[in-house]
mmCIF file of C-alpha atoms and ligand atoms in Angstrom:
data_model
loop_
_atom_site.group_PDB
_atom_site.id
_atom_site.type_symbol
_atom_site.label_atom_id
_atom_site.label_comp_id
_atom_site.label_asym_id
_atom_site.label_seq_id
_atom_site.Cartn_x
_atom_site.Cartn_y
_atom_site.Cartn_z
ATOM 1 C CA MET S 1 -0.137 -0.115 -0.175
ATOM 2 C CA ILE S 2 1.309 3.365 -0.933
ATOM 3 C CA PHE S 3 0.750 6.276 1.633
ATOM 4 C CA GLN S 4 1.270 9.816 1.050
ATOM 5 C CA LEU S 5 2.399 12.258 4.033
ATOM 6 C CA SER S 6 -1.095 13.116 4.767
ATOM 7 C CA ASP S 7 -2.226 9.547 5.142
ATOM 8 C CA PHE S 8 0.026 9.181 8.230
ATOM 9 C CA GLN S 9 -0.783 9.984 11.841
ATOM 10 C CA PHE S 10 1.927 11.690 13.708
ATOM 11 C CA PRO S 11 3.121 9.666 15.279
ATOM 12 C CA GLU S 12 1.752 6.326 13.896
ATOM 13 C CA THR S 13 0.825 3.157 15.776
ATOM 14 C CA PRO S 14 1.341 -0.341 14.516
ATOM 15 C CA SER S 15 -2.381 -1.182 14.949
ATOM 16 C CA ARG S 16 -3.384 1.663 12.646
ATOM 17 C CA LEU S 17 -0.800 0.891 9.875
ATOM 18 C CA PHE S 18 -0.921 -2.945 10.193
ATOM 19 C CA PRO S 19 -4.382 -3.667 11.625
ATOM 20 C CA ASP S 20 -4.186 -7.702 11.014
ATOM 21 C CA THR S 21 -0.580 -8.017 12.146
ATOM 22 C CA ALA S 22 0.014 -5.339 14.863
ATOM 23 C CA GLU S 23 1.896 -7.584 17.261
ATOM 24 C CA ARG S 24 4.654 -8.641 14.706
ATOM 25 C CA PRO S 25 8.070 -7.021 14.646
ATOM 26 C CA TRP S 26 8.154 -3.635 12.634
ATOM 27 C CA VAL S 27 10.852 -2.951 10.153
ATOM 28 C CA LEU S 28 11.806 0.171 8.382
ATOM 29 C CA GLU S 29 13.982 0.007 5.016
ATOM 30 C CA VAL S 30 15.617 3.338 3.946
ATOM 31 C CA GLY S 31 15.877 3.797 0.004
ATOM 32 C CA PHE S 32 14.490 0.509 -1.014
ATOM 33 C CA GLY S 33 15.087 1.169 -4.712
ATOM 34 C CA ASP S 34 13.283 -1.270 -6.878
ATOM 35 C CA GLY S 35 12.215 -3.193 -3.813
ATOM 36 C CA ARG S 36 14.258 -6.543 -4.390
ATOM 37 C CA PHE S 37 15.363 -6.767 -0.628
ATOM 38 C CA TRP S 38 12.199 -7.236 1.218
ATOM 39 C CA PRO S 39 10.265 -10.084 -0.336
ATOM 40 C CA PRO S 40 13.236 -12.566 0.071
ATOM 41 C CA PHE S 41 14.220 -11.240 3.598
ATOM 42 C CA ALA S 42 10.707 -11.231 4.875
ATOM 43 C CA ARG S 43 10.739 -15.078 3.796
ATOM 44 C CA THR S 44 13.468 -15.744 6.405
ATOM 45 C CA PHE S 45 10.929 -15.031 9.220
ATOM 46 C CA PRO S 46 8.242 -17.488 10.251
ATOM 47 C CA GLU S 47 5.721 -14.717 9.760
ATOM 48 C CA ALA S 48 6.762 -11.611 7.559
ATOM 49 C CA PRO S 49 7.470 -8.674 9.877
ATOM 50 C CA ASN S 50 5.560 -5.339 9.334
ATOM 51 C CA TYR S 51 7.324 -3.446 6.809
ATOM 52 C CA LEU S 52 7.499 0.400 6.172
ATOM 53 C CA GLY S 53 9.502 1.371 3.215
ATOM 54 C CA VAL S 54 10.732 4.963 2.439
ATOM 55 C CA GLU S 55 12.150 6.039 -0.940
ATOM 56 C CA LEU S 56 12.559 9.202 -2.646
ATOM 57 C CA SER S 57 12.138 7.834 -6.208
ATOM 58 C CA GLY S 58 8.458 7.510 -7.255
ATOM 59 C CA VAL S 59 9.278 5.146 -10.181
ATOM 60 C CA SER S 60 10.962 2.895 -7.686
ATOM 61 C CA LEU S 61 7.935 3.156 -5.382
ATOM 62 C CA LEU S 62 5.741 1.722 -8.078
ATOM 63 C CA LYS S 63 8.231 -1.126 -8.847
ATOM 64 C CA ALA S 64 8.538 -2.174 -5.303
ATOM 65 C CA GLU S 65 4.724 -1.911 -4.771
ATOM 66 C CA ARG S 66 4.439 -4.567 -7.551
ATOM 67 C CA ARG S 67 7.056 -6.769 -5.872
ATOM 68 C CA LEU S 68 5.304 -6.700 -2.500
ATOM 69 C CA ARG S 69 1.901 -7.381 -4.180
ATOM 70 C CA ALA S 70 3.280 -10.222 -6.207
ATOM 71 C CA ALA S 71 5.018 -11.621 -2.868
ATOM 72 C CA GLY S 72 1.547 -11.653 -1.195
ATOM 73 C CA LEU S 73 3.047 -9.244 1.412
ATOM 74 C CA SER S 74 -0.098 -7.380 2.526
ATOM 75 C CA ASN S 75 1.574 -5.843 5.736
ATOM 76 C CA GLY S 76 3.618 -3.313 3.906
ATOM 77 C CA VAL S 77 3.517 0.237 3.597
ATOM 78 C CA LEU S 78 5.522 2.315 1.035
ATOM 79 C CA THR S 79 6.005 5.994 1.139
ATOM 80 C CA LYS S 80 8.016 8.600 -1.063
ATOM 81 C CA LEU S 81 9.408 10.780 1.679
ATOM 82 C CA PRO S 82 12.746 11.483 3.056
ATOM 83 C CA ALA S 83 13.856 8.816 5.541
ATOM 84 C CA SER S 84 14.659 11.376 8.344
ATOM 85 C CA VAL S 85 11.309 12.918 8.256
ATOM 86 C CA VAL S 86 9.497 9.640 8.567
ATOM 87 C CA VAL S 87 11.567 8.443 11.369
ATOM 88 C CA ARG S 88 11.264 11.872 13.113
ATOM 89 C CA GLU S 89 7.701 12.392 12.551
ATOM 90 C CA VAL S 90 5.837 9.167 11.972
ATOM 91 C CA ILE S 91 7.565 6.466 14.011
ATOM 92 C CA PRO S 92 6.770 6.595 17.600
ATOM 93 C CA PRO S 93 9.709 6.009 20.209
ATOM 94 C CA GLY S 94 10.606 2.553 20.973
ATOM 95 C CA SER S 95 8.642 0.904 18.248
ATOM 96 C CA LEU S 96 11.116 -0.291 15.537
ATOM 97 C CA ASP S 97 12.974 -3.813 15.471
ATOM 98 C CA ALA S 98 15.321 -2.524 12.704
ATOM 99 C CA ILE S 99 16.094 0.132 10.377
ATOM 100 C CA ILE S 100 17.601 -1.365 7.347
ATOM 101 C CA VAL S 101 19.867 0.771 4.805
ATOM 102 C CA ASN S 102 21.169 -1.105 1.705
ATOM 103 C CA PHE S 103 23.772 0.653 -0.457
ATOM 104 C CA PRO S 104 22.835 4.166 0.571
ATOM 105 C CA ASP S 105 23.870 7.007 -1.942
ATOM 106 C CA PRO S 106 27.412 7.504 -0.673
ATOM 107 C CA TRP S 107 27.793 11.282 -1.516
ATOM 108 C CA PRO S 108 31.484 10.662 -2.255
ATOM 109 C CA LYS S 109 32.278 14.349 -3.072
ATOM 110 C CA ALA S 110 34.192 16.504 -0.587
ATOM 111 C CA GLY S 111 31.699 18.800 0.945
ATOM 112 C CA HIS S 112 28.765 16.562 0.261
ATOM 113 C CA THR S 113 29.091 14.395 3.463
ATOM 114 C CA GLU S 114 26.225 16.675 5.130
ATOM 115 C CA GLN S 115 23.933 14.868 2.711
ATOM 116 C CA ARG S 116 24.616 11.323 3.934
ATOM 117 C CA LEU S 117 21.745 9.764 6.075
ATOM 118 C CA LEU S 118 23.867 7.889 8.550
ATOM 119 C CA ARG S 119 25.432 10.763 10.556
ATOM 120 C CA VAL S 120 25.376 11.600 14.400
ATOM 121 C CA PRO S 121 21.732 13.248 14.223
ATOM 122 C CA PHE S 122 20.168 10.205 12.407
ATOM 123 C CA PHE S 123 21.812 7.679 15.001
ATOM 124 C CA GLN S 124 20.537 9.552 17.897
ATOM 125 C CA LEU S 125 17.036 9.751 16.421
ATOM 126 C CA ALA S 126 17.267 6.003 15.396
ATOM 127 C CA ALA S 127 18.292 5.170 18.917
ATOM 128 C CA ASN S 128 15.123 6.682 20.349
ATOM 129 C CA ARG S 129 12.773 4.997 17.809
ATOM 130 C CA LEU S 130 14.424 1.484 18.094
ATOM 131 C CA LYS S 131 12.996 -1.129 20.633
ATOM 132 C CA PRO S 132 15.528 -2.480 23.117
ATOM 133 C CA GLY S 133 17.162 -5.131 21.150
ATOM 134 C CA GLY S 134 16.706 -3.115 17.837
ATOM 135 C CA ALA S 135 19.407 -2.211 15.377
ATOM 136 C CA VAL S 136 20.170 -0.211 12.325
ATOM 137 C CA LEU S 137 21.676 -2.550 9.768
ATOM 138 C CA LEU S 138 23.858 -1.119 7.043
ATOM 139 C CA THR S 139 25.149 -2.879 3.998
ATOM 140 C CA THR S 140 27.344 -0.996 1.574
ATOM 141 C CA ASP S 141 30.127 -1.536 -0.954
ATOM 142 C CA HIS S 142 31.442 1.950 -0.283
ATOM 143 C CA ASP S 143 34.596 1.594 2.053
ATOM 144 C CA GLU S 144 34.865 5.512 2.889
ATOM 145 C CA TYR S 145 31.024 5.787 3.696
ATOM 146 C CA PHE S 146 31.193 2.474 5.678
ATOM 147 C CA GLU S 147 34.093 3.820 7.862
ATOM 148 C CA PHE S 148 32.343 7.253 8.013
ATOM 149 C CA ALA S 149 28.978 5.652 9.206
ATOM 150 C CA CYS S 150 30.789 3.526 11.836
ATOM 151 C CA ALA S 151 32.677 6.748 13.150
ATOM 152 C CA GLU S 152 29.481 8.676 13.240
ATOM 153 C CA ALA S 153 27.781 5.925 15.116
ATOM 154 C CA GLU S 154 30.529 6.021 17.603
ATOM 155 C CA ALA S 155 30.502 9.778 17.938
ATOM 156 C CA SER S 156 26.766 9.826 18.550
ATOM 157 C CA GLY S 157 27.344 8.471 22.004
ATOM 158 C CA VAL S 158 24.271 6.165 21.739
ATOM 159 C CA MET S 159 25.324 3.363 19.344
ATOM 160 C CA ARG S 160 27.582 0.436 19.585
ATOM 161 C CA VAL S 161 29.063 -0.814 16.181
ATOM 162 C CA GLU S 162 29.077 -4.646 15.617
ATOM 163 C CA LEU S 163 30.620 -5.983 12.262
ATOM 164 C CA ALA S 164 28.844 -9.023 10.750
ATOM 165 C CA GLU S 165 27.976 -10.756 7.591
ATOM 166 C CA PRO S 166 25.177 -9.053 5.501
ATOM 167 C CA PRO S 167 21.882 -10.758 5.125
ATOM 168 C CA ALA S 168 21.786 -12.845 1.923
ATOM 169 C CA ALA S 169 18.941 -10.771 0.585
ATOM 170 C CA ALA S 170 20.983 -7.770 0.859
ATOM 171 C CA LEU S 171 23.523 -9.105 -1.574
ATOM 172 C CA GLU S 172 20.879 -9.629 -4.206
ATOM 173 C CA THR S 173 19.554 -6.036 -4.538
ATOM 174 C CA LYS S 174 19.899 -4.055 -7.747
ATOM 175 C CA TYR S 175 23.001 -1.926 -6.349
ATOM 176 C CA ALA S 176 24.701 -5.070 -4.790
ATOM 177 C CA LEU S 177 24.572 -6.873 -8.091
ATOM 178 C CA LYS S 178 25.817 -3.641 -9.848
ATOM 179 C CA TRP S 179 28.846 -3.328 -7.424
ATOM 180 C CA ARG S 180 29.457 -7.043 -7.258
ATOM 181 C CA ASP S 181 29.737 -7.093 -11.219
ATOM 182 C CA LEU S 182 32.576 -4.359 -10.495
ATOM 183 C CA GLY S 183 34.372 -6.593 -8.115
ATOM 184 C CA LEU S 184 33.455 -4.546 -5.064
ATOM 185 C CA GLU S 185 32.850 -6.193 -1.767
ATOM 186 C CA ALA S 186 29.901 -5.372 0.577
ATOM 187 C CA HIS S 187 30.500 -4.370 4.228
ATOM 188 C CA HIS S 188 27.994 -4.835 6.768
ATOM 189 C CA ALA S 189 27.507 -3.267 10.356
ATOM 190 C CA ARG S 190 24.825 -3.570 13.119
ATOM 191 C CA PHE S 191 24.407 -0.353 15.044
ATOM 192 C CA VAL S 192 22.889 -1.107 18.320
ATOM 193 C CA PRO S 193 21.630 1.485 20.609
ATOM 194 C CA THR S 194 23.336 1.727 24.137
ATOM 195 C CA ALA S 195 20.974 4.630 25.290
ATOM 196 C CA HIS S 196 17.513 5.916 24.531
ATOM 197 C CA PRO S 197 18.069 9.584 24.044
ATOM 198 C CA ASP S 198 14.935 11.799 24.149
ATOM 199 C CA ALA S 199 13.730 12.868 20.533
ATOM 200 C CA PRO S 200 10.176 13.895 20.166
ATOM 201 C CA PRO S 201 8.568 14.541 16.780
ATOM 202 C CA VAL S 202 9.046 18.364 16.110
ATOM 203 C CA THR S 203 7.121 19.638 13.092
ATOM 204 C CA ALA S 204 3.896 17.494 12.443
ATOM 205 C CA ALA S 205 0.138 18.047 13.243
ATOM 206 C CA THR S 206 -2.690 16.361 11.270
ATOM 207 C CA TYR S 207 -5.184 18.396 9.230
ATOM 208 C CA PRO S 208 -7.475 19.125 11.990
ATOM 209 C CA LYS S 209 -10.988 18.109 12.188
ATOM 210 C CA GLU S 210 -12.470 21.186 13.487
ATOM 211 C CA GLU S 211 -12.758 23.803 10.661
ATOM 212 C CA SER S 212 -11.953 26.545 13.271
ATOM 213 C CA ALA S 213 -8.461 25.136 13.775
ATOM 214 C CA VAL S 214 -7.345 25.388 10.078
ATOM 215 C CA PRO S 215 -5.074 28.268 9.746
ATOM 216 C CA HIS S 216 -6.801 31.226 8.386
ATOM 217 C CA ALA S 217 -7.268 35.120 8.602
ATOM 218 C CA ILE S 218 -10.186 37.414 7.873
ATOM 219 C CA LEU S 219 -9.359 40.676 6.265
ATOM 220 C CA ARG S 220 -10.677 43.701 4.179
ATOM 221 C CA LEU S 221 -8.997 43.835 0.781
ATOM 222 C CA PRO S 222 -8.454 47.275 -0.738
ATOM 223 C CA ASP S 223 -10.311 47.668 -4.106
ATOM 224 C CA THR S 224 -7.009 47.196 -6.018
ATOM 225 C CA LEU S 225 -6.946 43.648 -4.675
ATOM 226 C CA HIS S 226 -10.398 42.621 -5.230
ATOM 227 C CA PRO S 227 -10.457 39.713 -7.680
ATOM 228 C CA GLN S 228 -13.144 41.405 -9.775
ATOM 229 C CA ALA S 229 -10.974 44.590 -10.189
ATOM 230 C CA LEU S 230 -7.592 43.308 -9.710
ATOM 231 C CA THR S 231 -4.978 45.937 -10.988
ATOM 232 C CA GLN S 232 -1.952 43.949 -9.615
ATOM 233 C CA THR S 233 -0.397 42.834 -12.950
ATOM 234 C CA HIS S 234 2.784 40.957 -12.020
ATOM 235 C CA PHE S 235 3.913 38.758 -9.124
ATOM 236 C CA ASP S 236 7.459 38.563 -7.760
ATOM 237 C CA LYS S 237 8.443 35.585 -5.719
ATOM 238 C CA TYR S 238 8.064 36.531 -1.965
ATOM 239 C CA THR S 239 10.076 34.834 0.648
ATOM 240 C CA ALA S 240 9.635 34.716 4.479
ATOM 241 C CA ARG S 241 11.645 32.693 7.127
ATOM 242 C CA GLY S 242 11.043 32.016 10.737
ATOM 243 C CA GLY S 243 10.947 29.635 13.684
ATOM 244 C CA GLN S 244 14.238 28.027 14.881
ATOM 245 C CA HIS S 245 13.268 28.465 18.527
ATOM 246 C CA ALA S 246 12.368 26.110 21.311
ATOM 247 C CA ALA S 247 8.851 25.443 20.109
ATOM 248 C CA ASP S 248 9.957 24.999 16.481
ATOM 249 C CA PRO S 249 13.613 23.951 16.342
ATOM 250 C CA VAL S 250 13.742 22.957 12.789
ATOM 251 C CA GLY S 251 12.497 26.569 11.436
ATOM 252 C CA TRP S 252 10.633 27.205 8.176
ATOM 253 C CA THR S 253 11.034 29.102 4.861
ATOM 254 C CA VAL S 254 7.923 29.908 2.861
ATOM 255 C CA VAL S 255 8.141 30.959 -0.713
ATOM 256 C CA LEU S 256 4.938 32.520 -2.316
ATOM 257 C CA LEU S 257 5.623 31.145 -5.920
ATOM 258 C CA ASP S 258 2.566 32.626 -7.759
ATOM 259 C CA ALA S 259 -1.111 33.839 -7.316
ATOM 260 C CA TYR S 260 -4.034 32.963 -9.342
ATOM 261 C CA ARG S 261 -7.426 34.512 -9.822
ATOM 262 C CA SER S 262 -10.169 31.849 -8.871
ATOM 263 C CA LEU S 263 -13.104 31.953 -11.413
ATOM 264 C CA ALA S 264 -15.363 29.605 -9.385
ATOM 265 C CA LYS S 265 -14.915 31.564 -6.170
ATOM 266 C CA ASP S 266 -14.290 34.984 -7.300
ATOM 267 C CA GLY S 267 -11.367 35.022 -5.051
ATOM 268 C CA LEU S 268 -7.499 34.406 -5.283
ATOM 269 C CA VAL S 269 -5.374 31.422 -4.825
ATOM 270 C CA PHE S 270 -1.603 31.680 -3.756
ATOM 271 C CA LEU S 271 0.795 28.822 -4.546
ATOM 272 C CA ALA S 272 3.367 28.520 -1.662
ATOM 273 C CA HIS S 273 6.427 26.281 -1.100
ATOM 274 C CA VAL S 274 7.140 25.424 2.400
ATOM 275 C CA VAL S 275 10.497 23.959 3.407
ATOM 276 C CA GLU S 276 11.038 22.661 7.250
ATOM 277 C CA GLY S 277 14.226 20.848 7.352
ATOM 278 C CA GLU S 278 13.984 17.918 4.664
ATOM 279 C CA LEU S 279 10.202 18.263 4.526
ATOM 280 C CA THR S 280 8.793 20.223 1.800
ATOM 281 C CA GLN S 281 5.165 20.762 0.994
ATOM 282 C CA GLU S 282 3.419 22.679 -1.819
ATOM 283 C CA VAL S 283 0.277 24.355 -0.546
ATOM 284 C CA LEU S 284 -2.502 26.516 -1.961
ATOM 285 C CA ILE S 285 -3.871 29.350 0.189
ATOM 286 C CA ASN S 286 -7.311 30.410 -0.743
ATOM 287 C CA VAL S 287 -8.441 34.079 -0.357
ATOM 288 C CA ASN S 288 -12.165 33.988 -0.937
ATOM 289 C CA PRO S 289 -15.072 36.441 -0.480
ATOM 290 C CA ARG S 290 -17.362 36.113 2.641
ATOM 291 C CA SER S 291 -21.027 37.187 2.772
ATOM 292 C CA ASP S 292 -20.064 40.354 5.008
ATOM 293 C CA GLY S 293 -17.816 41.680 2.209
ATOM 294 C CA GLN S 294 -14.602 40.732 4.026
ATOM 295 C CA PHE S 295 -12.239 37.876 2.771
ATOM 296 C CA LEU S 296 -11.177 34.570 4.292
ATOM 297 C CA VAL S 297 -7.359 33.595 3.633
ATOM 298 C CA ARG S 298 -7.454 29.889 4.524
ATOM 299 C CA LEU S 299 -5.128 26.742 3.867
ATOM 300 C CA ALA S 300 -6.819 24.745 0.979
ATOM 301 C CA ARG S 301 -7.340 21.055 1.692
ATOM 302 C CA PHE S 302 -6.073 20.323 -1.760
ATOM 303 C CA GLY S 303 -2.961 17.883 -1.819
ATOM 304 C CA GLY S 304 -3.719 16.971 1.847
ATOM 305 C CA PRO S 305 -1.254 19.414 3.493
ATOM 306 C CA ILE S 306 -0.418 18.559 7.094
ATOM 307 C CA ILE S 307 -0.283 21.443 9.380
ATOM 308 C CA THR S 308 3.132 22.096 10.411
ATOM 309 C CA PRO S 309 4.530 25.549 11.844
ATOM 310 C CA GLY S 310 5.811 26.230 8.268
ATOM 311 C CA VAL S 311 2.367 25.716 6.706
ATOM 312 C CA LYS S 312 0.664 27.881 9.496
ATOM 313 C CA ALA S 313 3.529 30.351 8.352
ATOM 314 C CA ALA S 314 2.233 30.108 4.778
ATOM 315 C CA VAL S 315 -1.020 31.489 5.715
ATOM 316 C CA ALA S 316 0.651 34.234 7.668
ATOM 317 C CA THR S 317 2.915 34.975 4.743
ATOM 318 C CA VAL S 318 -0.151 35.371 2.288
ATOM 319 C CA THR S 319 -1.734 37.738 4.980
ATOM 320 C CA ALA S 320 1.369 39.565 5.307
ATOM 321 C CA TRP S 321 1.613 40.056 1.329
ATOM 322 C CA LEU S 322 -2.063 41.266 1.341
ATOM 323 C CA GLU S 323 -1.293 43.617 4.127
ATOM 324 C CA GLU S 324 1.609 45.165 2.385
ATOM 325 C CA ARG S 325 -0.571 46.218 -0.388
ATOM 326 C CA GLY S 326 -3.327 47.743 1.857
ATOM 327 C CA ALA S 327 -5.312 44.718 3.262
ATOM 328 C CA GLU S 328 -6.631 45.228 6.847
ATOM 329 C CA THR S 329 -6.768 42.102 9.099
ATOM 330 C CA THR S 330 -9.725 41.960 11.291
ATOM 331 C CA ASN S 331 -9.128 38.340 12.611
ATOM 332 C CA ARG S 332 -6.085 35.973 12.797
ATOM 333 C CA GLY S 333 -6.569 32.286 13.278
ATOM 334 C CA TYR S 334 -2.941 30.860 12.857
HETATM 335 C C1 SAM R 401 22.039 3.554 -4.281
HETATM 336 S S1 SAM R 401 20.422 3.433 -4.342
HETATM 337 C C2 SAM R 401 20.070 1.835 -3.406
HETATM 338 C C3 SAM R 401 18.809 1.111 -3.695
HETATM 339 C C4 SAM R 401 18.511 -0.206 -3.077
HETATM 340 N N1 SAM R 401 18.641 -0.073 -1.800
HETATM 341 C C5 SAM R 401 19.495 -1.123 -3.557
HETATM 342 O O1 SAM R 401 20.211 -1.789 -2.759
HETATM 343 O O2 SAM R 401 19.404 -1.474 -4.918
HETATM 344 C C6 SAM R 401 19.953 4.423 -2.945
HETATM 345 C C7 SAM R 401 18.472 4.805 -2.840
HETATM 346 O O3 SAM R 401 18.373 5.634 -1.557
HETATM 347 C C8 SAM R 401 17.165 6.543 -2.009
HETATM 348 N N2 SAM R 401 17.243 7.607 -1.012
HETATM 349 C C9 SAM R 401 18.247 8.409 -0.953
HETATM 350 N N3 SAM R 401 18.147 9.263 0.011
HETATM 351 C C10 SAM R 401 17.149 8.891 0.773
HETATM 352 C C11 SAM R 401 16.304 9.405 1.805
HETATM 353 N N4 SAM R 401 16.560 10.502 2.514
HETATM 354 N N5 SAM R 401 15.153 8.841 1.947
HETATM 355 C C12 SAM R 401 14.747 7.714 1.469
HETATM 356 N N6 SAM R 401 15.210 7.265 0.309
HETATM 357 C C13 SAM R 401 16.510 7.888 0.121
HETATM 358 C C14 SAM R 401 17.507 6.820 -3.461
HETATM 359 O O4 SAM R 401 16.421 7.354 -4.019
HETATM 360 C C15 SAM R 401 17.955 5.567 -3.959
HETATM 361 O O5 SAM R 401 16.880 4.942 -4.580
#
């Protein structure tokens, strides 16, 4: 089953994700590529563990989903999201039996190591999300990344490094075969938590059920911005940044990319790009007329956004953009 960001709860529960098999072990695979690892690996257990696969490539997601279906693995969820977002926001503390990373992108160029997944912050987060006895399992052909990951695990202060033989299924993935053909050998390590550091989710909140909780503002528009008589003829990208304090340590950047006139509602629609660490969302913000002549600025449900501090800030940014052009806000709900 393929999940979008908005299909998840923050954090999740195994009984919601895997209702028929909630009591089974839970494994997360990061960067599953075309999905060759999980079906043969799952067969090495008496009962297939619950599986959450994260991958950035949409094409890979579809290939992997076909493989899960062909193998009859119904207790598997795949999602196209960055691993650190899923581990931080979706996985509850103390819930995973394993995090499996096979042949991660090595980011070999100098200055690119910050892009690597297996660094101190990830290990600290993983140590919180793993169950006692759980581990991060890494298989890679890349000598330098392997040494780097082992050093980062040690430096995290919360992981012990155990060298071991890779699982057989990890040696049959697309990239395992590619590197084997080039004569490269695979290394394998288990990173076992030695502590359970505190690491709460930081950004996410679900789309609220009560309408009043959806970020919004009510304002009066000057005549020049009334959709029927709009005199604004061009739009420059508009950027706002904020957060990075105790309540929002990740911080956010909102870029208003464009604005449109809504023919159906006789209003305006803003397209906003919201960045919070590795989490990015494109959201629409409606500015629609109310019966009292004022306008309601409100996050649109379109695309199933999740309401994070950055998404609330997107509504505030549209409001600020309108205010700079003469709008007068009478009520703020964000
Ligand atoms: C070198 S490929 C290995 C694929 C597969 N594990 C294999 O062995 O064939 C690395 C994969 O990790 C994915 N990836 C990279 N960074 C990621 C991230 N932050 N979260 C999830 N997947 C990621 C890439 O899209 C790519 O498919």
